[in-house]
PDB file of C-alpha atoms in Angstrom:
ATOM      1  CA  UNK A 476       0.000   0.000   0.000  1.00 83.00           C
ATOM      2  CA  UNK A 477       1.426   3.379  -1.041  1.00 94.00           C
ATOM      3  CA  UNK A 478       2.196   5.709   1.854  1.00 96.00           C
ATOM      4  CA  UNK A 479       1.084   8.865  -0.005  1.00 97.00           C
ATOM      5  CA  UNK A 480      -2.506   8.584  -1.216  1.00 98.00           C
ATOM      6  CA  UNK A 481      -3.501  11.491  -3.487  1.00 98.00           C
ATOM      7  CA  UNK A 482      -7.231  11.965  -4.127  1.00 98.00           C
ATOM      8  CA  UNK A 483      -8.457  14.073  -7.046  1.00 98.00           C
ATOM      9  CA  UNK A 484     -11.669  14.339  -9.036  1.00 97.00           C
ATOM     10  CA  UNK A 485     -13.899  16.715 -10.946  1.00 95.00           C
ATOM     11  CA  UNK A 486     -15.552  19.391  -8.833  1.00 92.00           C
ATOM     12  CA  UNK A 487     -18.781  18.114  -7.315  1.00 94.00           C
ATOM     13  CA  UNK A 488     -17.780  14.439  -7.225  1.00 97.00           C
ATOM     14  CA  UNK A 489     -17.097  14.477  -3.475  1.00 96.00           C
ATOM     15  CA  UNK A 490     -13.317  14.043  -3.599  1.00 97.00           C
ATOM     16  CA  UNK A 491     -12.822  15.692  -0.185  1.00 96.00           C
ATOM     17  CA  UNK A 492     -15.343  13.306   1.364  1.00 97.00           C
ATOM     18  CA  UNK A 493     -13.599  10.326  -0.225  1.00 98.00           C
ATOM     19  CA  UNK A 494     -10.189  11.581   0.944  1.00 98.00           C
ATOM     20  CA  UNK A 495     -11.493  11.945   4.501  1.00 97.00           C
ATOM     21  CA  UNK A 496     -13.081   8.475   4.469  1.00 97.00           C
ATOM     22  CA  UNK A 497      -9.859   7.007   3.058  1.00 97.00           C
ATOM     23  CA  UNK A 498      -7.825   8.610   5.857  1.00 97.00           C
ATOM     24  CA  UNK A 499     -10.170   7.037   8.420  1.00 96.00           C
ATOM     25  CA  UNK A 500     -10.022   3.657   6.680  1.00 96.00           C
ATOM     26  CA  UNK A 501      -6.219   3.674   6.569  1.00 97.00           C
ATOM     27  CA  UNK A 502      -6.007   4.598  10.257  1.00 96.00           C
ATOM     28  CA  UNK A 503      -8.013   1.544  11.310  1.00 90.00           C
ATOM     29  CA  UNK A 504      -6.166  -1.017  13.431  1.00 82.00           C
ATOM     30  CA  UNK A 505      -3.863   1.382  15.208  1.00 91.00           C
ATOM     31  CA  UNK A 506      -2.324   3.218  12.266  1.00 95.00           C
ATOM     32  CA  UNK A 507      -1.663   6.958  12.163  1.00 97.00           C
ATOM     33  CA  UNK A 508      -2.786   8.951   9.126  1.00 98.00           C
ATOM     34  CA  UNK A 509      -2.266  12.586   8.144  1.00 98.00           C
ATOM     35  CA  UNK A 510      -5.024  14.133   6.016  1.00 98.00           C
ATOM     36  CA  UNK A 511      -3.694  17.130   4.065  1.00 96.00           C
ATOM     37  CA  UNK A 512      -5.767  19.918   2.539  1.00 94.00           C
ATOM     38  CA  UNK A 513      -4.119  22.120  -0.101  1.00 90.00           C
ATOM     39  CA  UNK A 514      -6.918  24.314  -1.450  1.00 87.00           C
ATOM     40  CA  UNK A 515      -7.743  26.393   1.627  1.00 82.00           C
ATOM     41  CA  UNK A 516     -11.457  25.545   1.630  1.00 86.00           C
ATOM     42  CA  UNK A 517     -11.581  24.043   5.151  1.00 89.00           C
ATOM     43  CA  UNK A 518     -13.605  21.146   3.762  1.00 91.00           C
ATOM     44  CA  UNK A 519     -11.933  18.689   6.140  1.00 94.00           C
ATOM     45  CA  UNK A 520     -12.944  20.700   9.198  1.00 93.00           C
ATOM     46  CA  UNK A 521     -16.558  20.735   8.019  1.00 93.00           C
ATOM     47  CA  UNK A 522     -16.646  16.974   7.435  1.00 94.00           C
ATOM     48  CA  UNK A 523     -15.189  16.189  10.850  1.00 94.00           C
ATOM     49  CA  UNK A 524     -17.423  18.798  12.488  1.00 91.00           C
ATOM     50  CA  UNK A 525     -14.541  20.689  14.040  1.00 91.00           C
ATOM     51  CA  UNK A 526     -13.254  24.259  14.027  1.00 90.00           C
ATOM     52  CA  UNK A 527     -11.208  25.651  11.130  1.00 90.00           C
ATOM     53  CA  UNK A 528      -7.825  23.973  10.862  1.00 89.00           C
ATOM     54  CA  UNK A 529      -4.722  26.067  11.586  1.00 86.00           C
ATOM     55  CA  UNK A 530      -1.347  25.545   9.941  1.00 87.00           C
ATOM     56  CA  UNK A 531      -0.406  22.727  12.282  1.00 90.00           C
ATOM     57  CA  UNK A 532      -0.941  18.980  12.422  1.00 94.00           C
ATOM     58  CA  UNK A 533      -3.913  18.403  14.709  1.00 95.00           C
ATOM     59  CA  UNK A 534      -5.649  15.162  15.718  1.00 96.00           C
ATOM     60  CA  UNK A 535      -9.250  15.277  14.507  1.00 96.00           C
ATOM     61  CA  UNK A 536     -10.530  11.693  14.769  1.00 96.00           C
ATOM     62  CA  UNK A 537      -9.963   8.243  16.242  1.00 94.00           C
ATOM     63  CA  UNK A 538     -10.498   5.332  13.883  1.00 93.00           C
ATOM     64  CA  UNK A 539     -11.864   1.883  14.814  1.00 86.00           C
ATOM     65  CA  UNK A 540      -9.117  -0.079  16.525  1.00 86.00           C
ATOM     66  CA  UNK A 541      -7.515   2.982  18.074  1.00 89.00           C
ATOM     67  CA  UNK A 542      -5.879   4.512  15.010  1.00 95.00           C
ATOM     68  CA  UNK A 543      -5.561   8.269  14.746  1.00 97.00           C
ATOM     69  CA  UNK A 544      -6.314  10.760  11.990  1.00 97.00           C
ATOM     70  CA  UNK A 545      -4.430  14.046  12.016  1.00 98.00           C
ATOM     71  CA  UNK A 546      -5.214  16.902   9.652  1.00 97.00           C
ATOM     72  CA  UNK A 547      -3.211  19.759   8.177  1.00 94.00           C
ATOM     73  CA  UNK A 548      -4.472  22.684   6.107  1.00 92.00           C
ATOM     74  CA  UNK A 549      -1.321  23.876   4.344  1.00 87.00           C
ATOM     75  CA  UNK A 550      -0.884  27.646   4.170  1.00 79.00           C
ATOM     76  CA  UNK A 551       1.488  28.504   1.271  1.00 71.00           C
ATOM     77  CA  UNK A 552       2.836  31.636   2.994  1.00 69.00           C
ATOM     78  CA  UNK A 553       3.700  29.800   6.204  1.00 73.00           C
ATOM     79  CA  UNK A 554       5.061  26.859   4.216  1.00 72.00           C
ATOM     80  CA  UNK A 555       7.419  29.295   2.461  1.00 69.00           C
ATOM     81  CA  UNK A 556       8.594  30.603   5.826  1.00 68.00           C
ATOM     82  CA  UNK A 557       9.294  26.997   6.868  1.00 71.00           C
ATOM     83  CA  UNK A 558      11.206  26.485   3.634  1.00 64.00           C
ATOM     84  CA  UNK A 559      13.288  29.638   4.085  1.00 60.00           C
ATOM     85  CA  UNK A 560      14.133  28.628   7.636  1.00 59.00           C
ATOM     86  CA  UNK A 561      14.949  25.034   6.697  1.00 57.00           C
ATOM     87  CA  UNK A 562      17.300  25.825   3.820  1.00 51.00           C
ATOM     88  CA  UNK A 563      18.480  29.382   4.415  1.00 49.00           C
ATOM     89  CA  UNK A 564      18.143  29.808   8.211  1.00 50.00           C
ATOM     90  CA  UNK A 565      16.421  33.171   7.763  1.00 47.00           C
ATOM     91  CA  UNK A 566      14.443  32.954  11.006  1.00 51.00           C
ATOM     92  CA  UNK A 567      13.454  36.509  12.020  1.00 49.00           C
ATOM     93  CA  UNK A 568      14.358  37.836   8.584  1.00 46.00           C
ATOM     94  CA  UNK A 569      11.720  35.573   7.071  1.00 44.00           C
ATOM     95  CA  UNK A 570       9.116  36.883   9.491  1.00 52.00           C
ATOM     96  CA  UNK A 571      10.117  40.434   8.588  1.00 48.00           C
ATOM     97  CA  UNK A 572       9.616  39.610   4.910  1.00 46.00           C
ATOM     98  CA  UNK A 573       6.120  38.374   5.736  1.00 49.00           C
ATOM     99  CA  UNK A 574       5.286  41.640   7.489  1.00 49.00           C
ATOM    100  CA  UNK A 575       6.452  43.549   4.425  1.00 43.00           C
ATOM    101  CA  UNK A 576       4.168  41.466   2.219  1.00 49.00           C
ATOM    102  CA  UNK A 577       7.047  39.842   0.341  1.00 43.00           C
ATOM    103  CA  UNK A 578       5.917  36.306   1.200  1.00 43.00           C
ATOM    104  CA  UNK A 579       2.390  36.883  -0.085  1.00 52.00           C
ATOM    105  CA  UNK A 580       3.850  38.497  -3.218  1.00 43.00           C
ATOM    106  CA  UNK A 581       6.146  35.526  -3.830  1.00 47.00           C
ATOM    107  CA  UNK A 582       3.439  32.869  -3.452  1.00 45.00           C
ATOM    108  CA  UNK A 583       1.082  34.837  -5.707  1.00 50.00           C
ATOM    109  CA  UNK A 584       3.448  35.902  -8.483  1.00 44.00           C
ATOM    110  CA  UNK A 585       6.197  33.276  -8.727  1.00 49.00           C
ATOM    111  CA  UNK A 586       5.130  30.658 -11.317  1.00 49.00           C
ATOM    112  CA  UNK A 587       4.399  27.341  -9.662  1.00 63.00           C
ATOM    113  CA  UNK A 588       5.906  28.314  -6.305  1.00 68.00           C
ATOM    114  CA  UNK A 589       2.642  27.791  -4.447  1.00 71.00           C
ATOM    115  CA  UNK A 590       2.286  24.234  -5.762  1.00 80.00           C
ATOM    116  CA  UNK A 591       5.950  23.513  -5.017  1.00 79.00           C
ATOM    117  CA  UNK A 592       5.377  24.457  -1.382  1.00 77.00           C
ATOM    118  CA  UNK A 593       2.146  22.469  -1.078  1.00 82.00           C
ATOM    119  CA  UNK A 594       3.531  19.255  -2.568  1.00 88.00           C
ATOM    120  CA  UNK A 595       6.804  19.703  -0.730  1.00 85.00           C
ATOM    121  CA  UNK A 596       5.095  19.954   2.643  1.00 87.00           C
ATOM    122  CA  UNK A 597       3.038  16.812   1.998  1.00 91.00           C
ATOM    123  CA  UNK A 598       6.106  14.847   0.881  1.00 91.00           C
ATOM    124  CA  UNK A 599       8.044  16.028   3.925  1.00 90.00           C
ATOM    125  CA  UNK A 600       5.313  14.482   6.096  1.00 93.00           C
ATOM    126  CA  UNK A 601       5.644  11.215   4.146  1.00 95.00           C
ATOM    127  CA  UNK A 602       9.419  11.077   4.754  1.00 93.00           C
ATOM    128  CA  UNK A 603       9.455  12.340   8.348  1.00 93.00           C
ATOM    129  CA  UNK A 604      10.721   9.946  11.028  1.00 94.00           C
ATOM    130  CA  UNK A 605      10.812  10.093  14.816  1.00 93.00           C
ATOM    131  CA  UNK A 606      13.905   9.674  17.005  1.00 93.00           C
ATOM    132  CA  UNK A 607      13.639   5.896  16.851  1.00 95.00           C
ATOM    133  CA  UNK A 608      13.727   5.933  13.049  1.00 94.00           C
ATOM    134  CA  UNK A 609      10.037   5.047  12.556  1.00 95.00           C
ATOM    135  CA  UNK A 610       7.829   7.002  10.212  1.00 96.00           C
ATOM    136  CA  UNK A 611       5.739   9.543  12.119  1.00 97.00           C
ATOM    137  CA  UNK A 612       2.749   8.773   9.867  1.00 98.00           C
ATOM    138  CA  UNK A 613       1.903   5.393   8.384  1.00 97.00           C
ATOM    139  CA  UNK A 614      -0.028   7.132   5.601  1.00 98.00           C
ATOM    140  CA  UNK A 615      -0.511  10.634   4.242  1.00 98.00           C
ATOM    141  CA  UNK A 616      -3.732  11.339   2.328  1.00 98.00           C
ATOM    142  CA  UNK A 617      -3.820  14.483   0.191  1.00 97.00           C
ATOM    143  CA  UNK A 618      -7.079  16.115  -0.836  1.00 97.00           C
ATOM    144  CA  UNK A 619      -5.590  17.370  -4.110  1.00 96.00           C
ATOM    145  CA  UNK A 620      -6.806  19.940  -6.675  1.00 94.00           C
ATOM    146  CA  UNK A 621      -9.440  18.885  -9.243  1.00 96.00           C
ATOM    147  CA  UNK A 622      -8.606  16.493 -12.068  1.00 96.00           C
ATOM    148  CA  UNK A 623      -8.150  19.282 -14.616  1.00 93.00           C
ATOM    149  CA  UNK A 624      -5.018  20.572 -12.910  1.00 92.00           C
ATOM    150  CA  UNK A 625      -3.807  17.747 -10.691  1.00 95.00           C
ATOM    151  CA  UNK A 626      -1.097  16.563 -13.126  1.00 95.00           C
ATOM    152  CA  UNK A 627       0.504  20.004 -13.360  1.00 91.00           C
ATOM    153  CA  UNK A 628       0.160  20.406  -9.589  1.00 90.00           C
ATOM    154  CA  UNK A 629       1.988  17.144  -8.879  1.00 92.00           C
ATOM    155  CA  UNK A 630       4.536  17.570 -11.653  1.00 90.00           C
ATOM    156  CA  UNK A 631       5.550  21.166 -10.896  1.00 81.00           C
ATOM    157  CA  UNK A 632       8.708  20.111  -9.058  1.00 69.00           C
ATOM    158  CA  UNK A 633      10.000  18.469 -12.234  1.00 71.00           C
ATOM    159  CA  UNK A 634       9.813  21.879 -13.926  1.00 66.00           C
ATOM    160  CA  UNK A 635      11.480  23.586 -10.956  1.00 61.00           C
ATOM    161  CA  UNK A 636      14.280  21.017 -10.851  1.00 52.00           C
ATOM    162  CA  UNK A 637      14.934  21.741 -14.525  1.00 56.00           C
ATOM    163  CA  UNK A 638      15.034  25.516 -13.966  1.00 51.00           C
ATOM    164  CA  UNK A 639      17.193  25.435 -10.848  1.00 52.00           C
ATOM    165  CA  UNK A 640      20.085  23.228 -11.926  1.00 58.00           C
ATOM    166  CA  UNK A 641      21.955  23.258  -8.604  1.00 55.00           C
ATOM    167  CA  UNK A 642      21.456  24.262  -4.990  1.00 58.00           C
ATOM    168  CA  UNK A 643      18.845  23.503  -2.306  1.00 64.00           C
ATOM    169  CA  UNK A 644      15.849  24.369  -4.487  1.00 65.00           C
ATOM    170  CA  UNK A 645      16.977  21.857  -7.124  1.00 66.00           C
ATOM    171  CA  UNK A 646      17.678  19.214  -4.477  1.00 71.00           C
ATOM    172  CA  UNK A 647      14.336  19.758  -2.738  1.00 73.00           C
ATOM    173  CA  UNK A 648      12.422  19.562  -6.025  1.00 75.00           C
ATOM    174  CA  UNK A 649      14.167  16.336  -6.961  1.00 80.00           C
ATOM    175  CA  UNK A 650      13.458  14.845  -3.524  1.00 83.00           C
ATOM    176  CA  UNK A 651       9.744  15.644  -3.886  1.00 85.00           C
ATOM    177  CA  UNK A 652       9.571  14.085  -7.354  1.00 88.00           C
ATOM    178  CA  UNK A 653      11.324  10.954  -6.109  1.00 90.00           C
ATOM    179  CA  UNK A 654       8.366  10.470  -3.763  1.00 92.00           C
ATOM    180  CA  UNK A 655       5.647  11.469  -6.221  1.00 93.00           C
ATOM    181  CA  UNK A 656       6.898   9.258  -9.065  1.00 93.00           C
ATOM    182  CA  UNK A 657       7.619   6.214  -6.920  1.00 94.00           C
ATOM    183  CA  UNK A 658       5.600   3.305  -5.593  1.00 94.00           C
ATOM    184  CA  UNK A 659       5.232   5.326  -2.381  1.00 95.00           C
ATOM    185  CA  UNK A 660       2.511   7.358  -4.140  1.00 97.00           C
ATOM    186  CA  UNK A 661      -0.871   6.464  -5.664  1.00 98.00           C
ATOM    187  CA  UNK A 662      -3.169   9.019  -7.329  1.00 98.00           C
ATOM    188  CA  UNK A 663      -6.853   8.068  -7.094  1.00 98.00           C
ATOM    189  CA  UNK A 664      -9.559   9.642  -9.255  1.00 98.00           C
ATOM    190  CA  UNK A 665     -13.086  10.178  -7.895  1.00 98.00           C
ATOM    191  CA  UNK A 666     -15.972  10.288 -10.367  1.00 98.00           C
ATOM    192  CA  UNK A 667     -19.716   9.939 -10.709  1.00 97.00           C
ATOM    193  CA  UNK A 668     -21.587   7.715 -13.164  1.00 97.00           C
ATOM    194  CA  UNK A 669     -22.177  10.694 -15.427  1.00 96.00           C
ATOM    195  CA  UNK A 670     -20.696  11.516 -18.811  1.00 96.00           C
ATOM    196  CA  UNK A 671     -18.686  14.663 -17.971  1.00 96.00           C
ATOM    197  CA  UNK A 672     -17.023  13.375 -14.759  1.00 97.00           C
ATOM    198  CA  UNK A 673     -16.188  10.060 -16.434  1.00 98.00           C
ATOM    199  CA  UNK A 674     -14.665  11.824 -19.458  1.00 97.00           C
ATOM    200  CA  UNK A 675     -12.628  14.109 -17.197  1.00 97.00           C
ATOM    201  CA  UNK A 676     -11.470  11.044 -15.281  1.00 98.00           C
ATOM    202  CA  UNK A 677     -10.330   9.368 -18.495  1.00 98.00           C
ATOM    203  CA  UNK A 678      -8.503  12.537 -19.581  1.00 97.00           C
ATOM    204  CA  UNK A 679      -6.910  12.893 -16.144  1.00 97.00           C
ATOM    205  CA  UNK A 680      -5.647   9.318 -16.163  1.00 97.00           C
ATOM    206  CA  UNK A 681      -4.107   9.835 -19.613  1.00 97.00           C
ATOM    207  CA  UNK A 682      -2.340  13.002 -18.423  1.00 97.00           C
ATOM    208  CA  UNK A 683      -1.041  11.340 -15.260  1.00 97.00           C
ATOM    209  CA  UNK A 684       0.267   8.376 -17.223  1.00 96.00           C
ATOM    210  CA  UNK A 685       1.944  10.661 -19.766  1.00 96.00           C
ATOM    211  CA  UNK A 686       3.687  12.467 -16.892  1.00 94.00           C
ATOM    212  CA  UNK A 687       4.743   9.081 -15.436  1.00 95.00           C
ATOM    213  CA  UNK A 688       2.835   9.733 -12.236  1.00 96.00           C
ATOM    214  CA  UNK A 689       1.483   6.594 -10.506  1.00 97.00           C
ATOM    215  CA  UNK A 690      -2.259   6.187 -11.034  1.00 97.00           C
ATOM    216  CA  UNK A 691      -4.021   4.220  -8.303  1.00 97.00           C
ATOM    217  CA  UNK A 692      -7.741   3.498  -8.432  1.00 97.00           C
ATOM    218  CA  UNK A 693     -11.026   4.890  -9.710  1.00 98.00           C
ATOM    219  CA  UNK A 694     -13.579   5.536  -7.000  1.00 98.00           C
ATOM    220  CA  UNK A 695     -17.152   5.988  -8.208  1.00 98.00           C
ATOM    221  CA  UNK A 696     -18.935   8.074  -5.603  1.00 97.00           C
ATOM    222  CA  UNK A 697     -22.621   8.693  -4.822  1.00 96.00           C
ATOM    223  CA  UNK A 698     -23.898   5.570  -6.590  1.00 95.00           C
ATOM    224  CA  UNK A 699     -27.683   5.274  -6.447  1.00 90.00           C
ATOM    225  CA  UNK A 700     -29.170   1.901  -5.467  1.00 87.00           C
ATOM    226  CA  UNK A 701     -30.623  -0.277  -8.226  1.00 83.00           C
ATOM    227  CA  UNK A 702     -34.352  -0.686  -7.655  1.00 77.00           C
ATOM    228  CA  UNK A 703     -35.288  -2.554 -10.856  1.00 74.00           C
ATOM    229  CA  UNK A 704     -33.614  -5.645 -12.280  1.00 75.00           C
ATOM    230  CA  UNK A 705     -33.204  -6.397 -16.007  1.00 72.00           C
ATOM    231  CA  UNK A 706     -36.607  -8.117 -16.351  1.00 71.00           C
ATOM    232  CA  UNK A 707     -38.377  -5.246 -14.619  1.00 70.00           C
ATOM    233  CA  UNK A 708     -36.635  -2.700 -16.833  1.00 69.00           C
ATOM    234  CA  UNK A 709     -37.788  -4.613 -19.909  1.00 69.00           C
ATOM    235  CA  UNK A 710     -41.334  -4.566 -18.549  1.00 67.00           C
ATOM    236  CA  UNK A 711     -41.136  -0.784 -18.100  1.00 66.00           C
ATOM    237  CA  UNK A 712     -40.241  -0.379 -21.767  1.00 67.00           C
ATOM    238  CA  UNK A 713     -43.189  -2.441 -23.009  1.00 64.00           C
ATOM    239  CA  UNK A 714     -46.005  -2.113 -20.481  1.00 66.00           C
ATOM    240  CA  UNK A 715     -49.236  -0.448 -21.624  1.00 59.00           C
ATOM    241  CA  UNK A 716     -51.088   2.294 -19.801  1.00 61.00           C
ATOM    242  CA  UNK A 717     -54.223   0.220 -19.366  1.00 61.00           C
ATOM    243  CA  UNK A 718     -52.272  -2.622 -17.766  1.00 65.00           C
ATOM    244  CA  UNK A 719     -50.749  -0.237 -15.246  1.00 59.00           C
ATOM    245  CA  UNK A 720     -54.151   1.272 -14.452  1.00 57.00           C
ATOM    246  CA  UNK A 721     -55.666  -2.177 -13.859  1.00 59.00           C
ATOM    247  CA  UNK A 722     -52.750  -3.172 -11.629  1.00 62.00           C
ATOM    248  CA  UNK A 723     -53.145  -0.009  -9.560  1.00 57.00           C
ATOM    249  CA  UNK A 724     -56.857  -0.622  -9.255  1.00 59.00           C
ATOM    250  CA  UNK A 725     -56.276  -4.220  -8.188  1.00 62.00           C
ATOM    251  CA  UNK A 726     -53.887  -2.912  -5.513  1.00 58.00           C
ATOM    252  CA  UNK A 727     -56.722  -0.814  -4.085  1.00 57.00           C
ATOM    253  CA  UNK A 728     -55.564   2.543  -5.461  1.00 56.00           C
ATOM    254  CA  UNK A 729     -58.872   3.506  -7.069  1.00 54.00           C
ATOM    255  CA  UNK A 730     -60.889   2.356 -10.028  1.00 49.00           C
ATOM    256  CA  UNK A 731     -59.327   1.956 -13.435  1.00 47.00           C
ATOM    257  CA  UNK A 732     -62.114   3.904 -15.134  1.00 50.00           C
ATOM    258  CA  UNK A 733     -61.079   6.901 -17.223  1.00 50.00           C
ATOM    259  CA  UNK A 734     -60.357   9.876 -14.970  1.00 50.00           C
ATOM    260  CA  UNK A 735     -60.256   7.706 -11.834  1.00 52.00           C
ATOM    261  CA  UNK A 736     -57.511   7.869  -9.214  1.00 52.00           C
ATOM    262  CA  UNK A 737     -55.594   4.921 -10.663  1.00 52.00           C
ATOM    263  CA  UNK A 738     -55.838   6.443 -14.140  1.00 57.00           C
ATOM    264  CA  UNK A 739     -54.360   9.725 -12.905  1.00 65.00           C
ATOM    265  CA  UNK A 740     -51.401   7.886 -11.375  1.00 70.00           C
ATOM    266  CA  UNK A 741     -50.433   6.106 -14.580  1.00 67.00           C
ATOM    267  CA  UNK A 742     -48.591   8.880 -16.446  1.00 68.00           C
ATOM    268  CA  UNK A 743     -46.493  10.099 -13.479  1.00 71.00           C
ATOM    269  CA  UNK A 744     -45.509   6.514 -12.647  1.00 70.00           C
ATOM    270  CA  UNK A 745     -44.574   5.714 -16.228  1.00 67.00           C
ATOM    271  CA  UNK A 746     -42.540   8.932 -16.527  1.00 73.00           C
ATOM    272  CA  UNK A 747     -40.648   8.082 -13.354  1.00 76.00           C
ATOM    273  CA  UNK A 748     -39.987   4.548 -14.591  1.00 73.00           C
ATOM    274  CA  UNK A 749     -38.795   5.842 -17.959  1.00 74.00           C
ATOM    275  CA  UNK A 750     -36.455   8.337 -16.279  1.00 79.00           C
ATOM    276  CA  UNK A 751     -35.040   5.540 -14.123  1.00 79.00           C
ATOM    277  CA  UNK A 752     -34.536   3.325 -17.193  1.00 79.00           C
ATOM    278  CA  UNK A 753     -32.725   6.138 -19.029  1.00 81.00           C
ATOM    279  CA  UNK A 754     -30.465   6.836 -16.048  1.00 85.00           C
ATOM    280  CA  UNK A 755     -29.789   3.118 -15.616  1.00 84.00           C
ATOM    281  CA  UNK A 756     -28.742   2.859 -19.278  1.00 86.00           C
ATOM    282  CA  UNK A 757     -26.472   5.903 -18.963  1.00 91.00           C
ATOM    283  CA  UNK A 758     -24.819   4.510 -15.837  1.00 92.00           C
ATOM    284  CA  UNK A 759     -24.303   1.171 -17.594  1.00 91.00           C
ATOM    285  CA  UNK A 760     -22.565   2.996 -20.470  1.00 95.00           C
ATOM    286  CA  UNK A 761     -20.325   4.952 -18.078  1.00 97.00           C
ATOM    287  CA  UNK A 762     -19.358   1.787 -16.189  1.00 96.00           C
ATOM    288  CA  UNK A 763     -18.258   0.325 -19.523  1.00 97.00           C
ATOM    289  CA  UNK A 764     -16.103   3.406 -20.210  1.00 97.00           C
ATOM    290  CA  UNK A 765     -14.492   3.138 -16.770  1.00 97.00           C
ATOM    291  CA  UNK A 766     -13.861  -0.585 -17.240  1.00 96.00           C
ATOM    292  CA  UNK A 767     -11.934   0.271 -20.397  1.00 96.00           C
ATOM    293  CA  UNK A 768      -9.470   2.388 -18.415  1.00 96.00           C
ATOM    294  CA  UNK A 769      -7.934  -0.796 -16.979  1.00 94.00           C
ATOM    295  CA  UNK A 770      -7.768   0.303 -13.335  1.00 97.00           C
ATOM    296  CA  UNK A 771      -9.302  -1.131 -10.160  1.00 96.00           C
ATOM    297  CA  UNK A 772     -12.730   0.501  -9.761  1.00 97.00           C
ATOM    298  CA  UNK A 773     -14.775   0.808  -6.581  1.00 97.00           C
ATOM    299  CA  UNK A 774     -18.216   2.217  -5.853  1.00 97.00           C
ATOM    300  CA  UNK A 775     -19.468   4.127  -2.822  1.00 97.00           C
ATOM    301  CA  UNK A 776     -23.177   4.597  -2.094  1.00 95.00           C
ATOM    302  CA  UNK A 777     -25.139   7.826  -2.287  1.00 93.00           C
ATOM    303  CA  UNK A 778     -26.165   9.346   1.050  1.00 89.00           C
ATOM    304  CA  UNK A 779     -29.277  11.158  -0.086  1.00 80.00           C
ATOM    305  CA  UNK A 780     -29.797  12.999   3.207  1.00 81.00           C
ATOM    306  CA  UNK A 781     -26.314  14.559   3.165  1.00 82.00           C
ATOM    307  CA  UNK A 782     -23.069  13.568   4.849  1.00 88.00           C
ATOM    308  CA  UNK A 783     -22.465  13.664   8.597  1.00 92.00           C
ATOM    309  CA  UNK A 784     -19.654  12.212  10.700  1.00 93.00           C
ATOM    310  CA  UNK A 785     -21.417   8.870  11.190  1.00 94.00           C
ATOM    311  CA  UNK A 786     -21.847   8.564   7.409  1.00 95.00           C
ATOM    312  CA  UNK A 787     -18.141   9.306   6.962  1.00 95.00           C
ATOM    313  CA  UNK A 788     -17.251   6.377   9.243  1.00 95.00           C
ATOM    314  CA  UNK A 789     -19.627   4.189   7.211  1.00 95.00           C
ATOM    315  CA  UNK A 790     -17.828   5.145   3.990  1.00 96.00           C
ATOM    316  CA  UNK A 791     -14.505   4.315   5.648  1.00 96.00           C
ATOM    317  CA  UNK A 792     -15.847   0.877   6.558  1.00 95.00           C
ATOM    318  CA  UNK A 793     -17.021   0.368   2.966  1.00 96.00           C
ATOM    319  CA  UNK A 794     -13.576   1.289   1.624  1.00 96.00           C
ATOM    320  CA  UNK A 795     -11.978  -1.311   3.878  1.00 95.00           C
ATOM    321  CA  UNK A 796     -14.514  -3.953   2.828  1.00 95.00           C
ATOM    322  CA  UNK A 797     -13.608  -3.305  -0.810  1.00 95.00           C
ATOM    323  CA  UNK A 798      -9.891  -3.666  -0.069  1.00 92.00           C
ATOM    324  CA  UNK A 799      -8.925  -0.066  -0.872  1.00 89.00           C
ATOM    325  CA  UNK A 800      -7.393   0.386   2.590  1.00 80.00           C
TER     326      UNK A 800
END
């Protein structure tokens, strides 16, 4: 199992929820997981029903079996101060630069610098060891940017290493890429059974593979339950209105006469059945597209009433059942 688990997906697919559930699943049985947020949206804090995360690693949950989930919302400005202190020992000078606005200017204007700092901080957590030589975290899960820009986000250090041929910046960039392009990393794509998310997933996988970044699994989120089997779907396509009206009447829902209660129910019921059949066919087509991408694919159920902390633990359990964690 890769120690850095990167989770991306088209906006609206629930990638942050999947990343959080994956962190919980990986922490089961006494493991320690760090869940990293890089987009500044505080989505992790909302899911775990806690206050906004500061720029520090904070325990936010206990997994079944006593494992622990820590979370970190990476602030690019503060990450740059860490970087300046680590490699250039600027200390107070770095803080003075922040007060002057130079740090904010650098992270806003310098091409790719923000992504360098974000990926660098996550990879540092992957490599970090305690005094006994053990890894501080068994796993690091990154809630990464959306699929459309995740490849550039993860690959930015390759560009930096090429620009800075020598020195600490070059060495740091190379160290980050050694993690990101190794078996230590897996990039998972979250999608829905809809045409646009599936197409973006396929495009994202192609881009990741072209950049030689390690693609992990496809996670299909918010899957609706199947309520009709193949025979029932065939019946929906061929059943007549009069047959439906008689069946409703026989079930005690009013007479089948024209204008009766059962008669008035026929069209709405048939429309609903037709809509279900159309959606079922579309989902079947999208599953076929995903199967053609030649990656392990998993499905997580839709929680129609929204997502609370108990639901998040249920998703974590489902991920473990499916062998993802």
